[in-house]
Short mmCIF file of C-alpha atoms in Angstrom, two decimals:
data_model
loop_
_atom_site.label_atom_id
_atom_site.label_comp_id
_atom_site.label_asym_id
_atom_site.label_seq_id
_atom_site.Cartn_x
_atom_site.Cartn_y
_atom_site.Cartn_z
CA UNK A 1 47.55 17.40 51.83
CA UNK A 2 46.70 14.72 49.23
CA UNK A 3 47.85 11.06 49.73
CA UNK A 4 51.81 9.47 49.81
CA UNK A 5 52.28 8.17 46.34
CA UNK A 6 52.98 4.88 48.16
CA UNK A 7 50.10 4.29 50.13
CA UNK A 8 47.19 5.20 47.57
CA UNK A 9 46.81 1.58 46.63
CA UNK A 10 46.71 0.47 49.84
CA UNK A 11 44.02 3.36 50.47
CA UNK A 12 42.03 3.01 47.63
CA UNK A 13 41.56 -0.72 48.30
CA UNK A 14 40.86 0.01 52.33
CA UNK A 15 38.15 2.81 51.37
CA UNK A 16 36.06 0.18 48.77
CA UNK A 17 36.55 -2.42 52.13
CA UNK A 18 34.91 0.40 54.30
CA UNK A 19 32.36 0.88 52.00
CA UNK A 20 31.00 -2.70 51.29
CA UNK A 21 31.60 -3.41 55.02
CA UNK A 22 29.36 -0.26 56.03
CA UNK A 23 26.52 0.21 53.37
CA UNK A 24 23.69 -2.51 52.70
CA UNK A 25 22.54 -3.25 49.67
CA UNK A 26 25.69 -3.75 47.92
CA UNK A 27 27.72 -0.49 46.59
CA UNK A 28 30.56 -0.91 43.75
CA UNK A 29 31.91 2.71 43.67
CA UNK A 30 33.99 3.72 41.04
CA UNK A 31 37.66 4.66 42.28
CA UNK A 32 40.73 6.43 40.84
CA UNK A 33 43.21 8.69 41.57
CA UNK A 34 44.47 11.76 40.09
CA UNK A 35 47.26 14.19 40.63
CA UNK A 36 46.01 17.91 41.02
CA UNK A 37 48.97 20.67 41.79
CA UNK A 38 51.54 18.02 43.07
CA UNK A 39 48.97 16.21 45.04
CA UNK A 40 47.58 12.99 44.63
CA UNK A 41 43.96 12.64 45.39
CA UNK A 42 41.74 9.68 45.60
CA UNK A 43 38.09 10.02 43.72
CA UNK A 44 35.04 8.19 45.03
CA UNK A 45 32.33 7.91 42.22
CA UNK A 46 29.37 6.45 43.38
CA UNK A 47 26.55 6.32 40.89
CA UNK A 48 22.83 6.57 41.50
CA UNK A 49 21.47 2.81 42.30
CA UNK A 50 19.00 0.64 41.39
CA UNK A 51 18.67 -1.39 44.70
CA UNK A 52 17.19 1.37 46.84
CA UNK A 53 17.35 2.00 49.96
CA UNK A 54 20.79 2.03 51.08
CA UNK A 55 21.56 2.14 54.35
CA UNK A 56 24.00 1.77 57.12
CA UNK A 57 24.40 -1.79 58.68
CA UNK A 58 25.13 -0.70 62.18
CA UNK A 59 21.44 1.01 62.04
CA UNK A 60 19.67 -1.34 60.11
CA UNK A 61 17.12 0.21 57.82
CA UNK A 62 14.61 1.37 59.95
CA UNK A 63 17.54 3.95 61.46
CA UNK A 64 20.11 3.85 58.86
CA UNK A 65 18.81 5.45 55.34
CA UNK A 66 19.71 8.77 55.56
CA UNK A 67 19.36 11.64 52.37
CA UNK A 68 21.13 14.97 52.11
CA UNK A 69 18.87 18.31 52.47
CA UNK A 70 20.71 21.61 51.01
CA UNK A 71 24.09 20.96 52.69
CA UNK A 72 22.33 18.90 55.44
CA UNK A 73 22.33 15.06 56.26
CA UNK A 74 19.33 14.19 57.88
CA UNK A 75 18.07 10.67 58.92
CA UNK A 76 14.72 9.32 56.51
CA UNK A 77 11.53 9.73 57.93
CA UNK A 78 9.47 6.17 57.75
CA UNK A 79 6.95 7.26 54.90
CA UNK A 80 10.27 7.88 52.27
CA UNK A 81 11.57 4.48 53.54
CA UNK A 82 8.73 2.82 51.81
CA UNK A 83 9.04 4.75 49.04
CA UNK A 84 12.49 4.02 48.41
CA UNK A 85 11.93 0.34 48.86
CA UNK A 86 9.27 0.40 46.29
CA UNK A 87 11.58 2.10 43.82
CA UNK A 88 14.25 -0.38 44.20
CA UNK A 89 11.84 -3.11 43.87
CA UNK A 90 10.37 -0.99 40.82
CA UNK A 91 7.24 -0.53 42.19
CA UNK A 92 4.20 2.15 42.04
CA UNK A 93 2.36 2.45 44.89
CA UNK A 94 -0.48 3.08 43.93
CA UNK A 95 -0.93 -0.09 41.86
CA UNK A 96 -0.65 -1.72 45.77
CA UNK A 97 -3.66 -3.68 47.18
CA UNK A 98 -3.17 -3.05 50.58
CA UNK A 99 -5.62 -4.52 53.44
CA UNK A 100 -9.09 -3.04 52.89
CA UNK A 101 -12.82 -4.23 52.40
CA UNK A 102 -14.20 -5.31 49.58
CA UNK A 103 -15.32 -2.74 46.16
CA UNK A 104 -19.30 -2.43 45.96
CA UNK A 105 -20.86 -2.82 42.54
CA UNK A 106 -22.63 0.68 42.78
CA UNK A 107 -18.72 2.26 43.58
CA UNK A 108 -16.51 0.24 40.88
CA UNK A 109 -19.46 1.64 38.69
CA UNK A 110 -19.12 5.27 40.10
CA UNK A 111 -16.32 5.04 38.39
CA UNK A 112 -16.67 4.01 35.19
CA UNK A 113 -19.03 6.87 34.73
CA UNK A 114 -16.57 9.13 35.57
CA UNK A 115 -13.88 7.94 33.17
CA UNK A 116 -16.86 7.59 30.23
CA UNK A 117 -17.90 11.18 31.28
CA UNK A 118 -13.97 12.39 31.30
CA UNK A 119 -13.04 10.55 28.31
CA UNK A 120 -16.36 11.12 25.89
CA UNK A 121 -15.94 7.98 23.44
CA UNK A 122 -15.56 4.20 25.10
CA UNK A 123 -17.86 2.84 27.75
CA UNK A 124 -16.29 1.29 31.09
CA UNK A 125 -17.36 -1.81 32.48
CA UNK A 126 -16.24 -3.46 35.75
CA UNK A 127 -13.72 -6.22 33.67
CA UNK A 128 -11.82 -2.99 32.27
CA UNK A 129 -11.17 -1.71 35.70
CA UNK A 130 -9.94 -4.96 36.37
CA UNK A 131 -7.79 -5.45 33.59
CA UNK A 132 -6.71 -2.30 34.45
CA UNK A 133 -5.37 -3.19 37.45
CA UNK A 134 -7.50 -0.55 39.44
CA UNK A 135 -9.53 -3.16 40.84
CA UNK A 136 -8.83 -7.55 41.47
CA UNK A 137 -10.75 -10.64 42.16
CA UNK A 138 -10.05 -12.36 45.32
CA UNK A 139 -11.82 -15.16 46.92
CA UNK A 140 -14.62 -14.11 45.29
CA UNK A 141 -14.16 -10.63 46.47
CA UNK A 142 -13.61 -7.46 44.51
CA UNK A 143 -10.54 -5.64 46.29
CA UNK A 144 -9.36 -2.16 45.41
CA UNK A 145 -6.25 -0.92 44.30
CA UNK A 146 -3.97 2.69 46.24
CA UNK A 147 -5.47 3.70 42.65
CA UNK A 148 -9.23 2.89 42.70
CA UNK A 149 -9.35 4.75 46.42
CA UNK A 150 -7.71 7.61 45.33
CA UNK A 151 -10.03 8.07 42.33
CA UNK A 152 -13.34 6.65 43.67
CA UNK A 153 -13.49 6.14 47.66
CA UNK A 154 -11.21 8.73 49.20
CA UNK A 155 -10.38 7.33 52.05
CA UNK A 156 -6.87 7.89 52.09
CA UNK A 157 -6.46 10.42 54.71
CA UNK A 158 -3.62 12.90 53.60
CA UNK A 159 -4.95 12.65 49.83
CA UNK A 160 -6.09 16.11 50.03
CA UNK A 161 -5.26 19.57 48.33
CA UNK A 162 -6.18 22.34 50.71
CA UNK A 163 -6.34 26.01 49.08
CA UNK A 164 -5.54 29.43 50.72
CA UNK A 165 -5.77 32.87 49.75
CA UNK A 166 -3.45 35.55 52.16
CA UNK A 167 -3.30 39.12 52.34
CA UNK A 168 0.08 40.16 51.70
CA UNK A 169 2.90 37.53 50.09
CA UNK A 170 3.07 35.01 53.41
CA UNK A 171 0.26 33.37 55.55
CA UNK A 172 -0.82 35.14 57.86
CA UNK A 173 -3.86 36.53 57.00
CA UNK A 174 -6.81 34.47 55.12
CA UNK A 175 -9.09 36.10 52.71
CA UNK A 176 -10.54 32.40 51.92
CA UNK A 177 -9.52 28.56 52.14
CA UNK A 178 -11.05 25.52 51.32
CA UNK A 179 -10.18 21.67 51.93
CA UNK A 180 -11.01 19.18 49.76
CA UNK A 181 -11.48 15.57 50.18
CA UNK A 182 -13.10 14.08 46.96
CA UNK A 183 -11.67 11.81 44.67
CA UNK A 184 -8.71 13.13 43.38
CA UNK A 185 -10.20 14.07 39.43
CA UNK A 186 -12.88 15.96 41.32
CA UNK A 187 -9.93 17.76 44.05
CA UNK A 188 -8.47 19.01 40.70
CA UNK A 189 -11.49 20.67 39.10
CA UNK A 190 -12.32 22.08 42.75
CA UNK A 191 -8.72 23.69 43.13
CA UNK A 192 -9.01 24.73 39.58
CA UNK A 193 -12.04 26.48 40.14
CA UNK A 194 -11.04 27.82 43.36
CA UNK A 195 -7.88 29.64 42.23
CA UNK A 196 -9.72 31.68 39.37
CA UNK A 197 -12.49 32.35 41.44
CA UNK A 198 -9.87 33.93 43.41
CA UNK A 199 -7.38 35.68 40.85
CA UNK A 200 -8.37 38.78 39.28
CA UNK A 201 -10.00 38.54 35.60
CA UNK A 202 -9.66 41.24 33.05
CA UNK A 203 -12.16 41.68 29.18
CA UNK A 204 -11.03 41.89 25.72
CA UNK A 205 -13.84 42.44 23.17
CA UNK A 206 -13.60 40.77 20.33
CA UNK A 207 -16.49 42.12 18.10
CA UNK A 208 -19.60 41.56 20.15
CA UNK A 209 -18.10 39.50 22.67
CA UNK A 210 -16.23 39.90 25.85
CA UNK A 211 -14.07 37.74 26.83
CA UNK A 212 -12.88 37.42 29.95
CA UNK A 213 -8.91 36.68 30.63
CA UNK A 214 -7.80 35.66 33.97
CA UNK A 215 -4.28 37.24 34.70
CA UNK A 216 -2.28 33.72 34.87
CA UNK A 217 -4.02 31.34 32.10
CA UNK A 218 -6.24 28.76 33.33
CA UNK A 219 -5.07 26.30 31.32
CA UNK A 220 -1.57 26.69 33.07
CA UNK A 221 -3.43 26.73 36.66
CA UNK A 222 -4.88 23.09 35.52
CA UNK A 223 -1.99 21.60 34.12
CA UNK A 224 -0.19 22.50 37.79
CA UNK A 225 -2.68 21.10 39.80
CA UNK A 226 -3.11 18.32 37.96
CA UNK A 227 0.58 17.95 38.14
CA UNK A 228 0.80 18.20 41.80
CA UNK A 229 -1.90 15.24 42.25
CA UNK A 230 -0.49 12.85 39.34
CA UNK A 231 2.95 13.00 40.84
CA UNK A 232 2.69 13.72 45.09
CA UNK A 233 4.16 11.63 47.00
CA UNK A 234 0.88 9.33 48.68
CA UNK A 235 2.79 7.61 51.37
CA UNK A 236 3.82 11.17 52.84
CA UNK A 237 1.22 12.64 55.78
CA UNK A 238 1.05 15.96 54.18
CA UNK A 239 -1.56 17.42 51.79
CA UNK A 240 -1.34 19.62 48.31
CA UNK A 241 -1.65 23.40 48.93
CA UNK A 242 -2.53 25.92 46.13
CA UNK A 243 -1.64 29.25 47.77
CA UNK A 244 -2.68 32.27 46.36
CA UNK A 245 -0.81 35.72 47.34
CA UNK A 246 -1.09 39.26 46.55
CA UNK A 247 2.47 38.78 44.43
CA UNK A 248 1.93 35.01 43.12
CA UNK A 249 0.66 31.48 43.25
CA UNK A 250 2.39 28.71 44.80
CA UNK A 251 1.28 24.94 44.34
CA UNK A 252 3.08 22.90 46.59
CA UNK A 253 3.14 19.17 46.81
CA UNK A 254 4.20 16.39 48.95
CA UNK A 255 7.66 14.05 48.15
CA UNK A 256 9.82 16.07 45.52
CA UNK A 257 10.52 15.11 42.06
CA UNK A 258 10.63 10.97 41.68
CA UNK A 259 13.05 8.45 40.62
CA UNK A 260 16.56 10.45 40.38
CA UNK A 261 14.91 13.07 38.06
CA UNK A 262 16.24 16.62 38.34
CA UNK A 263 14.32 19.87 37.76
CA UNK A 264 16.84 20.55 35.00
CA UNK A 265 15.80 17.28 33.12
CA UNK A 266 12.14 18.10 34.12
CA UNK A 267 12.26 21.46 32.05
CA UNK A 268 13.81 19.39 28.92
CA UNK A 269 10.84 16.98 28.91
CA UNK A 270 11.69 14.22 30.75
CA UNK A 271 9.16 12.69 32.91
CA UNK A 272 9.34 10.05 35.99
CA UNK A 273 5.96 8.72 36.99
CA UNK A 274 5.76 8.25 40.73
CA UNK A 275 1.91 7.10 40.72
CA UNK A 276 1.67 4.73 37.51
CA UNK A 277 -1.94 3.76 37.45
CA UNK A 278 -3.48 7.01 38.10
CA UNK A 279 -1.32 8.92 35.27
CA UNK A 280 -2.77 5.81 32.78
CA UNK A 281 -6.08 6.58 33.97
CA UNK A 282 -5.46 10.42 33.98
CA UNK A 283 -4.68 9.38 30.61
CA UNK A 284 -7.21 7.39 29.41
CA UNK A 285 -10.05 10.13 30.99
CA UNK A 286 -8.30 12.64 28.84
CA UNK A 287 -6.89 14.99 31.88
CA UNK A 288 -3.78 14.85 30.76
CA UNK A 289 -2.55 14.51 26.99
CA UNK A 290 0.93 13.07 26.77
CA UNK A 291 3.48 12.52 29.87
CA UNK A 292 6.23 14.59 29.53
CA UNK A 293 4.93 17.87 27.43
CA UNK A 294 3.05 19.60 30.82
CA UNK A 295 6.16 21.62 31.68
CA UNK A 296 6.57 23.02 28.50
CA UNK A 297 3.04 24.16 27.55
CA UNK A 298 2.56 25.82 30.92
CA UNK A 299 5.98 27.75 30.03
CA UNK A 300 4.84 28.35 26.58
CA UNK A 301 1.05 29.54 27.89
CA UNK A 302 2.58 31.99 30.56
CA UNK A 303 5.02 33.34 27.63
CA UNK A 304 2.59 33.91 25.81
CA UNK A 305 0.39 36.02 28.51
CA UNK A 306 3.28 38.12 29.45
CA UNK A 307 4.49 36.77 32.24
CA UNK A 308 7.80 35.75 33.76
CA UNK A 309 9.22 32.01 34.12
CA UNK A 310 7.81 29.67 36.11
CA UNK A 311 9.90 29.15 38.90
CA UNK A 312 10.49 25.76 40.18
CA UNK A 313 11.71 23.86 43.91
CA UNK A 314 12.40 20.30 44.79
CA UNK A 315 14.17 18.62 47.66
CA UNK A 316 13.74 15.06 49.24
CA UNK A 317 9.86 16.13 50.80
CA UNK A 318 8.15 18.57 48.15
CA UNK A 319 8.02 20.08 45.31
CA UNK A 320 6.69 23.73 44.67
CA UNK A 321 5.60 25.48 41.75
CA UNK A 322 5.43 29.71 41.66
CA UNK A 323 3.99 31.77 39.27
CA UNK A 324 4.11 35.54 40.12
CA UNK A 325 1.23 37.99 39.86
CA UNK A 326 3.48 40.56 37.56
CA UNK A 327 -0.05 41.93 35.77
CA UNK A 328 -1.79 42.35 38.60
CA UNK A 329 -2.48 45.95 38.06
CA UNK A 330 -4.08 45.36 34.75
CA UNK A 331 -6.78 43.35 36.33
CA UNK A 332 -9.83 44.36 38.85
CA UNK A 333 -9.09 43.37 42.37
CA UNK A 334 -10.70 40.51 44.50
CA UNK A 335 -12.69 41.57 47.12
CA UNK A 336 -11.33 40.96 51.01
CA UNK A 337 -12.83 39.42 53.99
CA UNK A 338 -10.07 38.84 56.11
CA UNK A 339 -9.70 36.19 58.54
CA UNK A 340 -6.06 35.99 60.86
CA UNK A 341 -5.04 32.34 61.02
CA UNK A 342 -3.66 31.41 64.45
CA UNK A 343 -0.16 32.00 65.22
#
C-alpha cells in the first residue's frame, strides 16, 4: 500500500519515538524513505551495535533479549544473556575470575610444563602465568582465571568434547564413544586421536617405506577440533561432539560464530576470538600458528586429498563443521561392534 505522501514525516518521526521508547540500550536507526512503483515506503536501517544486549523495556533483560533463528524469533536463553553482556562491555570470558579457591603451587606449575612441553623453547614460571593474566594475586592468594581452569583444573562442567562413531549417517547406532574431561589441550589430542583411530587409513610406498594416509588429513581433523575448543561458547551447558558417520565427520560446537562474524567473512580470513586468553596461550604453546589462516589450510589440505568442500553451519547456539567420507572405498574398513543408543 505504501505510505500517504503527507504523513511519512509524521511516520518516520513516530516509528524512531517507538523505537527509543521500546528498546534499551539506546538504538539510533537510520531512516529514509523511498518511492518504489508509485509507492512510498519507509526504510528502517538498524546497524549491528556495540552496547549489547538489547532488549525490550516492558521485559526487562532477563525476559526481553530476544535473537532470530532461521525465520524464527525466539526469546534468549540465560547463558547467551551473559554472553552478550560481556560483548557489549568488550569482554572475554574466559579472562573472568569468578568465585573459586585458591591455585596450588604443584597445579599453576602443571601448567607451565605443559606450555614448555607444547611450545619447545622458553621456560614458564608462575610470574608469567600471572602476567599473563591466567592466574592473579589476591590477599595473598593465588586465584585462577575461566582460562587457567579450562587448561589446568577442569572443573568446568560442560567443558567437554564427547566423540561418537554410528553405523549408518545418523545416531542411532554406536560402534564407539568416548567423553573427555581433561584440560582442554589434552581433550584436543584425545579427539584427535580418537577420530583416526576410527577413520579408515590407506598405504602409499614411497621406496622402502609405507606410509600410511588416513582418508580425511589429520592435519585438517586437528585444526577442527582445535577450532571447536578455541572458539565454543563456555557459558553454554552443552559439550563439543566429533561425530563420525559412515558418509562424513561432523564437529559440532556450542554458541555459533562470535562477535557479528558471518561464515562468509570466516571463509575470507577473518577471525573473531570469543575466548581471548586461551587462543594467546593456544598461541604461545604452538597449537595454533596464526588466528585467522585455520579455515583456509583445512580447505587447501582437503583440496589437496581429493575431497569436496568443507561444509559449514552457524546459528545463535552452534556451529558445525562436515567433511564427507567421498574416498571411503579406497580405504580398508573399521571394524564394528555395535552398540544401539537409547531411543
Amino acid at each position: 500500500m505504501g505510505i500517504e505522501n503527507d504523513k511519512v514525516f509524521k511516520f518516520m518521526d513516530s516509528l524512531a519515538n517507538m523505537i527509543s521508547e521500546t528498546i534499551e540500550s539506546q538504538i539510533t536507526p537510520r531512516i529514509t524513505f523511498e518511492t518504489i512503483e508509485d509507492k512510498t515506503i519507509v526504510i528502517a536501517e538498524i546497524a549491528c551495535g556495540q552496547n549489547q544486549p538489547y532488549f525490550i523495556k516492558s521485559e526487562w533483560m532477563a525476559n526481553g533479549v530476544y535473537i532470530r533463528v532461521t525465520a524464527t524469533t525466539r526469546k534468549t536463553e540465560r547463558e547467551k544473556v551473559k554472553e552478550l553482556m560481556l560483548w557489549g562491555e568488550d569482554k572475554s570470558y574466559d579472562k573472568i575470575f569468578e568465585n573459586h579457591e585458591p591455585v596450588s603451587e604443584d597445579s599453576a606449575l602443571k601448567l607451565c610444563h605443559a606450555i614448555e612441553k607444547y611450545n619447545k623453547k622458553n621456560p614458564v614460571s608462575l610470574e608469567n602465568l600471572i602476567s599473563w593474566g591466567l592466574l592473579k594475586e589476591e590477599n595473598g592468594k593465588v586465584l585462577p582465571s575461566i582460562a587457567f581452569r579450562l587448561l589446568e583444573i577442569g572443573d568446568i562442567h560442560f567443558a567437554q568434547i564427547h566423540c561418537g562413531v554410528f553405523r549408518g549417517t545418523d545416531k542411532v547406532f554406536f560402534i564407539d564413544r568416548k567423553e573427555y574431561t581433561d584440560p582442554i589441550y589434552e581433550q584436543i589430542e584425545n579427539a584427535y586421536s580418537f577420530v583416526l583411530q576410527h577413520i579408515n587409513i590407506g598405504a602409499k610406498i614411497e621406496g622402502l617405506y609405507r606410509k600410511d594416509i588416513p582418508e580425511i588429513p589429520a592435519e585438517a581433523i586437528r585444526e577442527l577440533i582445535v577450532n571447536a575448543v578455541m572458539h565454543r561458547n563456555y557459558l553454554a551447558h552443552s559439550y563439543i561432539q566429533v561425530c563420525i558417520y559412515d558418509d562424513r565427520l561432523e564437529i559440532t560446537s556450542p554458541g555459533g560464530l562470535y562477535g557479528g562474524l558471518t561464515i562468509e567473512q570466516m571463509l575470507k580470513g577473518s577471525s573473531s576470538i570469543r575466548n581471548e586468553l586461551v587462543a594467546d596461550i593456544f598461541l604461545k604453546m604452538g597449537i595454533v600458528e596464526k588466528w585467522g589462516t585455520g579455515i583456509k589450510r583445512i580447505h587447501d589440505l582437503c583440496k589437496e586429498h581429493g575431497l569436496g568442500e568443507v561444509l559449514y553451519s552457524a546459528d545463535d547456539f552452534s556451529f558445525t563443521a562436515t567433511i564427507m567420507r567421498t574416498r571411503k572405498d579406497l580405504f580398508e574398513p573399521v571394524a564394528e561392534n555395535i552398540t544401539k543408543t537409547s531411543p
